[in-house]
Coordinates of C-alpha atoms and ligand atoms in Angstrom, one line a residue:
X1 CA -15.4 171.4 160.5
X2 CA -12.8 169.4 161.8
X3 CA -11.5 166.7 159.5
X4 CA -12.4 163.5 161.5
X5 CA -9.0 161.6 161.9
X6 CA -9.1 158.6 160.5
X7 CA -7.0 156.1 162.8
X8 CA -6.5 152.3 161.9
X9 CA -7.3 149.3 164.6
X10 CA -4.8 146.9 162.5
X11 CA -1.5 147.3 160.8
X12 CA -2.4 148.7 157.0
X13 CA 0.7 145.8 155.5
X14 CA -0.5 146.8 151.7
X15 CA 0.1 150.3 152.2
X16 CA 3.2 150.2 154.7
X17 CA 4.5 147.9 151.4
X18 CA 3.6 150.4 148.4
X19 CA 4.7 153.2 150.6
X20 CA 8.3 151.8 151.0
X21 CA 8.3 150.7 147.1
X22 CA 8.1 154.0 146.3
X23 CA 10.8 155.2 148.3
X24 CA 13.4 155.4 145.6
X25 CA 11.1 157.2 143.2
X26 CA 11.0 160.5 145.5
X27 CA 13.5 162.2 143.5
X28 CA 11.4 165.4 143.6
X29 CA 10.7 165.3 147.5
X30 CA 13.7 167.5 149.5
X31 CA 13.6 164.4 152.1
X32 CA 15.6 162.4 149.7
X33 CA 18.5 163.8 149.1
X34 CA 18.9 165.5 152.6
X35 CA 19.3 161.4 153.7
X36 CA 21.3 160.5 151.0
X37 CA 24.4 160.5 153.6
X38 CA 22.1 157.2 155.4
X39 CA 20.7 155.8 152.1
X40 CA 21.9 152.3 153.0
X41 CA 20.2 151.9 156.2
X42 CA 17.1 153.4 155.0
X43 CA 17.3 150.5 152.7
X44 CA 18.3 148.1 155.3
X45 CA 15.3 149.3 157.1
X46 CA 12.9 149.3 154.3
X47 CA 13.5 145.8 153.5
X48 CA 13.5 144.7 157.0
X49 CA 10.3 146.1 157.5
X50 CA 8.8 143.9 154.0
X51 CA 11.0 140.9 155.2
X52 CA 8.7 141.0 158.9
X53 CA 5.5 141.9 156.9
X54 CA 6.2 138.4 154.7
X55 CA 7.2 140.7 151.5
X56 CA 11.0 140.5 151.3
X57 CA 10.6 140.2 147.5
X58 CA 8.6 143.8 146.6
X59 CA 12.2 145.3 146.0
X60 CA 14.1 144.0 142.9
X61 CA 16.3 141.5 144.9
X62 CA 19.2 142.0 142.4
X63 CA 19.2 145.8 141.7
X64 CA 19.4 145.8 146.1
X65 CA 22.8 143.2 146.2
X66 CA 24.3 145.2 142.9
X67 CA 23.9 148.8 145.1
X68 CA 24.8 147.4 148.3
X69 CA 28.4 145.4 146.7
X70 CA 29.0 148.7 144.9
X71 CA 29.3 150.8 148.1
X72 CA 32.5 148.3 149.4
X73 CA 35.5 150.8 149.4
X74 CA 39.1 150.1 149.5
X75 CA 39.4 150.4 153.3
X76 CA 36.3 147.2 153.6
X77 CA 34.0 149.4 154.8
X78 CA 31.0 150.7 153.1
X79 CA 29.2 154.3 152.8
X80 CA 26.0 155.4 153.2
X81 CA 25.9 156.3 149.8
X82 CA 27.9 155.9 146.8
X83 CA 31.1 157.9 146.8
X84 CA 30.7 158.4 150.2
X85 CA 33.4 157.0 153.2
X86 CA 33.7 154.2 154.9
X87 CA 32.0 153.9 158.2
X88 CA 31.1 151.0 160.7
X89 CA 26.7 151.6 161.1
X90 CA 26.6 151.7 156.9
X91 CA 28.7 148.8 157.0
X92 CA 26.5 146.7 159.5
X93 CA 23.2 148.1 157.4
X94 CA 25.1 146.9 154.2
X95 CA 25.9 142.8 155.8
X96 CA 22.3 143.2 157.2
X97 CA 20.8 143.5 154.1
X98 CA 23.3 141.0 152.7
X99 CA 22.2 138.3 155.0
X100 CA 18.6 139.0 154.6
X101 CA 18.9 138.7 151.1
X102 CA 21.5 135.4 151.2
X103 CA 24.3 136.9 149.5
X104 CA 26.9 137.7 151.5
X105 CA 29.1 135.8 149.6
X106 CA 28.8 139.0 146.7
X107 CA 31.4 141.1 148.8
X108 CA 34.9 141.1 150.1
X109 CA 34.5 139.4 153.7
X110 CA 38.3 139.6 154.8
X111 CA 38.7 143.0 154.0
X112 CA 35.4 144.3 156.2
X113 CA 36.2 142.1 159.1
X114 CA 39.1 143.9 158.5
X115 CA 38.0 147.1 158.4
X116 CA 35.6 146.5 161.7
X117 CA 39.1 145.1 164.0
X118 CA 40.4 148.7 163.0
X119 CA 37.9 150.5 164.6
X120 CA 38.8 149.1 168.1
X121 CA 40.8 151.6 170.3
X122 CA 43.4 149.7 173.0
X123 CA 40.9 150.6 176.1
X124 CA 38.0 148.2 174.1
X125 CA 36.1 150.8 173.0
X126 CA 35.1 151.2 169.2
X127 CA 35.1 154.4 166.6
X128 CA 32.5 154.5 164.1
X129 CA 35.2 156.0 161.6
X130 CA 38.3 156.6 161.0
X131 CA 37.3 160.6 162.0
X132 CA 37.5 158.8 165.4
X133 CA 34.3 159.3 167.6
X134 CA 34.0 156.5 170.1
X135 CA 30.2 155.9 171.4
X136 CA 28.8 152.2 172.7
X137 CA 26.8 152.2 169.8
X138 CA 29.5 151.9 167.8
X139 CA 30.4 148.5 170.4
X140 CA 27.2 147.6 169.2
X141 CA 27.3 147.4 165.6
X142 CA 30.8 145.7 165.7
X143 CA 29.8 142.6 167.2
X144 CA 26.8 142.6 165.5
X145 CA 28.4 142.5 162.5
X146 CA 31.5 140.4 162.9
X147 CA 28.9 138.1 164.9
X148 CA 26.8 138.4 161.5
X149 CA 29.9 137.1 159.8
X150 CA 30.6 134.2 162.5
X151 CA 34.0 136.4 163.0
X152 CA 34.2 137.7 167.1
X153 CA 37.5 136.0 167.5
X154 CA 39.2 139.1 165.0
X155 CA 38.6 141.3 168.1
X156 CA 39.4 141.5 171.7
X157 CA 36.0 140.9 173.8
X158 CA 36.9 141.0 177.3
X159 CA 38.1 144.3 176.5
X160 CA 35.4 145.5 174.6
X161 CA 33.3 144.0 177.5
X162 CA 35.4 146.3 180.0
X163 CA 34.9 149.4 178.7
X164 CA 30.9 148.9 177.9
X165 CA 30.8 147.9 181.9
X166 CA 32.5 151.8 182.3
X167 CA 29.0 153.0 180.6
X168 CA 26.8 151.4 183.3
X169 CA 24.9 154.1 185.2
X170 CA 23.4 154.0 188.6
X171 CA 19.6 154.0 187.7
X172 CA 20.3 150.9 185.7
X173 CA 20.5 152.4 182.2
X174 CA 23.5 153.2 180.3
X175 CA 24.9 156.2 178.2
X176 CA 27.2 156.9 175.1
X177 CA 29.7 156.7 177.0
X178 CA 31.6 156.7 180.5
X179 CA 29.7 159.1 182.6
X180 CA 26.8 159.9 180.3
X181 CA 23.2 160.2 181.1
X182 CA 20.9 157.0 180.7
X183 CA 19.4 156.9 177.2
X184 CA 16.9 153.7 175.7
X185 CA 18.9 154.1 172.5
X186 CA 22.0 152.8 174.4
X187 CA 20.1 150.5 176.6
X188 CA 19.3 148.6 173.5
X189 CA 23.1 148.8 172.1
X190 CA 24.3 147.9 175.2
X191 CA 22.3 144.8 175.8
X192 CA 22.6 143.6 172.3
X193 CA 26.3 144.0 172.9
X194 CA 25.9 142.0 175.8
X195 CA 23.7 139.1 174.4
X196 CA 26.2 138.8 171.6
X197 CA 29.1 138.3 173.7
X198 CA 27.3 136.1 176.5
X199 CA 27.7 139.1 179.0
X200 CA 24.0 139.4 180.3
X201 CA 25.2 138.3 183.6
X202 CA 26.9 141.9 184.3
X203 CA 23.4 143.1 183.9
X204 CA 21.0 144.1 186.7
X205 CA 18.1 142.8 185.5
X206 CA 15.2 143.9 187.5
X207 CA 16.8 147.6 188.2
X208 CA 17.2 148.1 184.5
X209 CA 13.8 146.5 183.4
X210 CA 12.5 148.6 186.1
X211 CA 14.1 152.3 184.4
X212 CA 12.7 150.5 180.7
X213 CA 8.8 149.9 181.7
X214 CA 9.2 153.8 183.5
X215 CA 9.5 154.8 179.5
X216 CA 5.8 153.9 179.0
X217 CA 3.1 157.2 179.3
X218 CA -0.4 157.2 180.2
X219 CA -1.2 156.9 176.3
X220 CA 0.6 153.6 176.3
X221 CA 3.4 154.9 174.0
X222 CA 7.3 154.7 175.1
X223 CA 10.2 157.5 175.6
X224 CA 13.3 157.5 175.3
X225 CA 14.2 159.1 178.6
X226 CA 12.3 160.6 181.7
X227 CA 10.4 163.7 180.9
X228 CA 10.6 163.4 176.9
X229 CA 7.6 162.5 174.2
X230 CA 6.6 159.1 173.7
X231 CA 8.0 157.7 170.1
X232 CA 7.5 155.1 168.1
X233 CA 10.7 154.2 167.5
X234 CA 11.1 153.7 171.4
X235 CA 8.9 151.0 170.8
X236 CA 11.9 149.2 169.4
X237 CA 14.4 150.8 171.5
X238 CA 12.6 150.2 174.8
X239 CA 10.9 146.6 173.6
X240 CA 13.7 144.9 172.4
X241 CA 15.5 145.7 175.5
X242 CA 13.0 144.2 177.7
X243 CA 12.7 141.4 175.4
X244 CA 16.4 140.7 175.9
X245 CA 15.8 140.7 179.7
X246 CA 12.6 138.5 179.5
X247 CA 10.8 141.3 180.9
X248 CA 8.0 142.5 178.2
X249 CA 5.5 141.7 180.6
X250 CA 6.1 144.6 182.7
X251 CA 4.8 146.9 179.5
X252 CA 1.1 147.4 179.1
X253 CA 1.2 145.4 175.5
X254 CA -2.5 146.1 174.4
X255 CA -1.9 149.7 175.1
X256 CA 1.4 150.0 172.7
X257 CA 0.1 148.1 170.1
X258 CA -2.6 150.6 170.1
X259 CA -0.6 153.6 169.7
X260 CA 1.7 152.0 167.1
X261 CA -1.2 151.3 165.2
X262 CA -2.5 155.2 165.4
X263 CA 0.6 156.4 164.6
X264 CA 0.1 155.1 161.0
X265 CA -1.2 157.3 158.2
X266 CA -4.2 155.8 156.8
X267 CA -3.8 156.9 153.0
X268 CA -0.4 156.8 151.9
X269 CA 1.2 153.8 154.4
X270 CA 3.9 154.5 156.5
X271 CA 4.2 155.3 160.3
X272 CA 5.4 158.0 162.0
X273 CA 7.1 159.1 165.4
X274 CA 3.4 160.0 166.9
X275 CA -0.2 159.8 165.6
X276 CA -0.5 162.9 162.9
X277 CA 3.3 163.4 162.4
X278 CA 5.1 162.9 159.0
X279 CA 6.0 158.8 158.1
X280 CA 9.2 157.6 157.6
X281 CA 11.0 154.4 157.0
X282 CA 12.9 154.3 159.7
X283 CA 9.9 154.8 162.3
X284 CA 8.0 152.4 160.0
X285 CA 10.4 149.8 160.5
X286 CA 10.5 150.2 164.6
X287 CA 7.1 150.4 164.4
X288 CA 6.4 147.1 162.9
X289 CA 9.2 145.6 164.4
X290 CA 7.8 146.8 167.8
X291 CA 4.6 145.0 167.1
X292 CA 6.3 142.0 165.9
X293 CA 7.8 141.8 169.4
X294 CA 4.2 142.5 171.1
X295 CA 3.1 139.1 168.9
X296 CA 1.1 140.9 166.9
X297 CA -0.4 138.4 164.6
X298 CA 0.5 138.3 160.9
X299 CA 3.8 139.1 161.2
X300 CA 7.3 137.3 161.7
X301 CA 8.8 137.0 164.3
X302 CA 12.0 139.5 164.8
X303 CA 15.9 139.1 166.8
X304 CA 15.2 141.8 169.0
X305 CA 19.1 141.7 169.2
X306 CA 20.1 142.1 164.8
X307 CA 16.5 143.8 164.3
X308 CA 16.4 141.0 161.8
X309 CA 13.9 138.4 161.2
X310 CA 14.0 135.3 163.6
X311 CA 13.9 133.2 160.2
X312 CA 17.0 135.0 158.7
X313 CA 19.0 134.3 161.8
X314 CA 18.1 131.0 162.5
X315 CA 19.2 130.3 158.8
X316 CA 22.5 131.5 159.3
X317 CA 23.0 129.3 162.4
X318 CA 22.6 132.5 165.3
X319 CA 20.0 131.2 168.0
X320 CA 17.5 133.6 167.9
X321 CA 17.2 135.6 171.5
X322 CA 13.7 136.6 171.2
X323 CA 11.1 136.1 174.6
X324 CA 7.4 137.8 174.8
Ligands
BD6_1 C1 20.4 159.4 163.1 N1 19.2 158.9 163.7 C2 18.8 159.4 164.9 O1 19.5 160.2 165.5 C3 17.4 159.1 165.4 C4 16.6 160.5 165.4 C5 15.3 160.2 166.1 C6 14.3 159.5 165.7 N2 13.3 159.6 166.6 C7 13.8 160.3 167.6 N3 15.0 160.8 167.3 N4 17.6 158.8 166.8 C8 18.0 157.5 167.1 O2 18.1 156.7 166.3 O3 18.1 157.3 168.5 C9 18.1 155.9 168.9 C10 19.4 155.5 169.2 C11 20.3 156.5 169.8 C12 21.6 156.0 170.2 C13 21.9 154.7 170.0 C14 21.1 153.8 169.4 C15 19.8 154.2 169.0 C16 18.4 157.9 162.9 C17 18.0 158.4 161.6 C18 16.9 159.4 161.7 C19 17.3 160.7 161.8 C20 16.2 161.7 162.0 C21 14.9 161.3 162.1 C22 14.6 159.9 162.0 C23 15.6 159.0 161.8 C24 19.4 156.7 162.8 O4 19.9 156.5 161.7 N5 19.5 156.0 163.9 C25 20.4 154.9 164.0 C26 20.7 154.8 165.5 C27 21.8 154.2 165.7 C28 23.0 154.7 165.6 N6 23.9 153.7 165.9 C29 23.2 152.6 166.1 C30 23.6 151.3 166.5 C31 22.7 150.3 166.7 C32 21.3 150.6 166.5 C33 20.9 151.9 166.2 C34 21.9 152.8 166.0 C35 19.9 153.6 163.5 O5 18.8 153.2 163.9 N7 20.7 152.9 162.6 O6 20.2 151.7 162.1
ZN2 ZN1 11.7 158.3 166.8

């Protein structure tokens, strides 16, 4: 008979906690080494999760700092993993978790605002290596992280500026790069970039709001463009965008929270892209980060700019951004 699916009607916070805990103790499961190459920001994302759920301490706080310091190469970037080069999202995942944790002061910060101002190209636009692949994304993460740092004056912002403008598209979205397709993923790097820098104003508000609240399905869950599944890490993608725009009304809230909350799994923690899919950290993170957005009770409050707590931000002496 058919195994009656269990699905929760509130966020399972005991299990989503044990379930990242265990994390590093998958040695035996493929899945671990396969994302050994992002092992930093599945940390960054693990404890971001805990730090929203109010249980920033169920990872060994020092073991976290010692891993994250020893990833600091000669360059001033960091890898995703030990050994591994330099390169600007592990580098953003690794201050992240830094400034979470209140101990940024345990690496070398000249020498990664150093290595950040060498990933801008003369037209404004930014590698995310030295392999040189330019995508806004990689805009993104720059001034998040030198703004992280209190540092935006070691780069050159109206340029930077320029060249995101050049990714603007004409259904209000914006793409990788010049000329490329709408995609929530950028809308969100793109508008972070621009709330960093004070460049909302370039924005059309309502026409992009408009393409973002499109994302949402009849099951209440979000896409990440026209005609694809609904995700649950669109609810971060999508959300965080509106939020930035002041525009999370135009969602169906009740309806995402919903699906967020079925796409959980019930008895080992976790949540996953879509109800009865495999969990992960990373969709576990934009999943209660998502909710945290929606005002779902019991959690913090989250940047919807850093995907950081409103708390760690407000410490450090950023105003938060965040509007339901
Ligand atoms: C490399 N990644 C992706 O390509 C995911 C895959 C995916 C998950 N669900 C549907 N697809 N896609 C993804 O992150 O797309 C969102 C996106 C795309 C472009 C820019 C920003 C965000 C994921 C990892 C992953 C792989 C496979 C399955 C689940 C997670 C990933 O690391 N994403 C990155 C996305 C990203 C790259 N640069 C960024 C800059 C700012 C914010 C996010 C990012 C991230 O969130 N870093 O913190
Ligand atoms: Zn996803």
């Amino acid at each position: 008979m058919a195994t009656e699916e269990k699905v929760a009607d509130h966020l399972l916070t005991d299990l989503h906690v044990k379930y990242i805990q265990s994390l590093d103790h998958r040695k035996e499961d493929l899945e671990y080494w396969l994302t050994e190459h992002l092992r930093v920001s599945g940390l960054y994302w693990g404890l971001t999760a805990l730090d929203l759920m109010h249980h920033r301490d169920a990872l060994p706080r020092q073991e976290v700092i010692d891993y994250v310091v020893s990833l600091q190469r000669e360059d001033g970037g960091f890898g995703g993993h030990l050994h591994h080069d330099s390169h600007l999202l592990y580098t953003l995942s690794s201050i992240q978790i830094l400034i979470t944790l209140d101990a940024i002061n345990a690496i070398d910060i000249d020498k990664v605002i150093t290595y950040i101002a060498n990933r801008q190209n003369t037209d404004g636009s930014f590698t995310g290596d030295v392999w040189g692949e330019v995508d806004s994304r990689f805009s993104f993460v720059a001034v998040a992280a030198l703004s992280l740092l209190k540092r935006l004056d070691a780069i050159d912002i109206p340029k930077a500026v320029e060249w995101i403008l050049q990714c603007k598209n004409y259904d209000g979205g914006f793409g990788n790069r010049p000329g490329s397709e709408s995609h929530a993923g950028q809308a969100y790097c793109c508008l972070g970039f621009l709330a960093i820098v004070d460049g909302l104003h370039y924005v059309d508000t309502d026409l992009m709001a408009w393409w973002l609240c499109e994302r949402q399905l009849k099951n209440g869950g979000l896409n990440g463009r026209p005609e694809k599944l609904e995700d649950v890490c669109y609810s971060w993608w999508v959300l965080s965008s509106l939020s930035i725009l002041g525009r999370v009304s135009w969602i169906d809230k009740e309806k995402l929270i919903s699906f967020i909350l079925s796409a959980q799994d019930p008895d080992l923690g976790g949540i996953a892209d879509r109800p009865g899919d495999m969990v992960d950290v990373f969709h576990t993170v934009f999943g209660v980060a998502g909710l945290s957005l929606l005002g779902y009770e019991g959690l913090k409050r989250v940047d919807p700019v850093y995907c950081m707590s409103a708390e760690v931000i407000e410490r450090i002496g950023l105003e938060p951004k965040y509007s339901l």
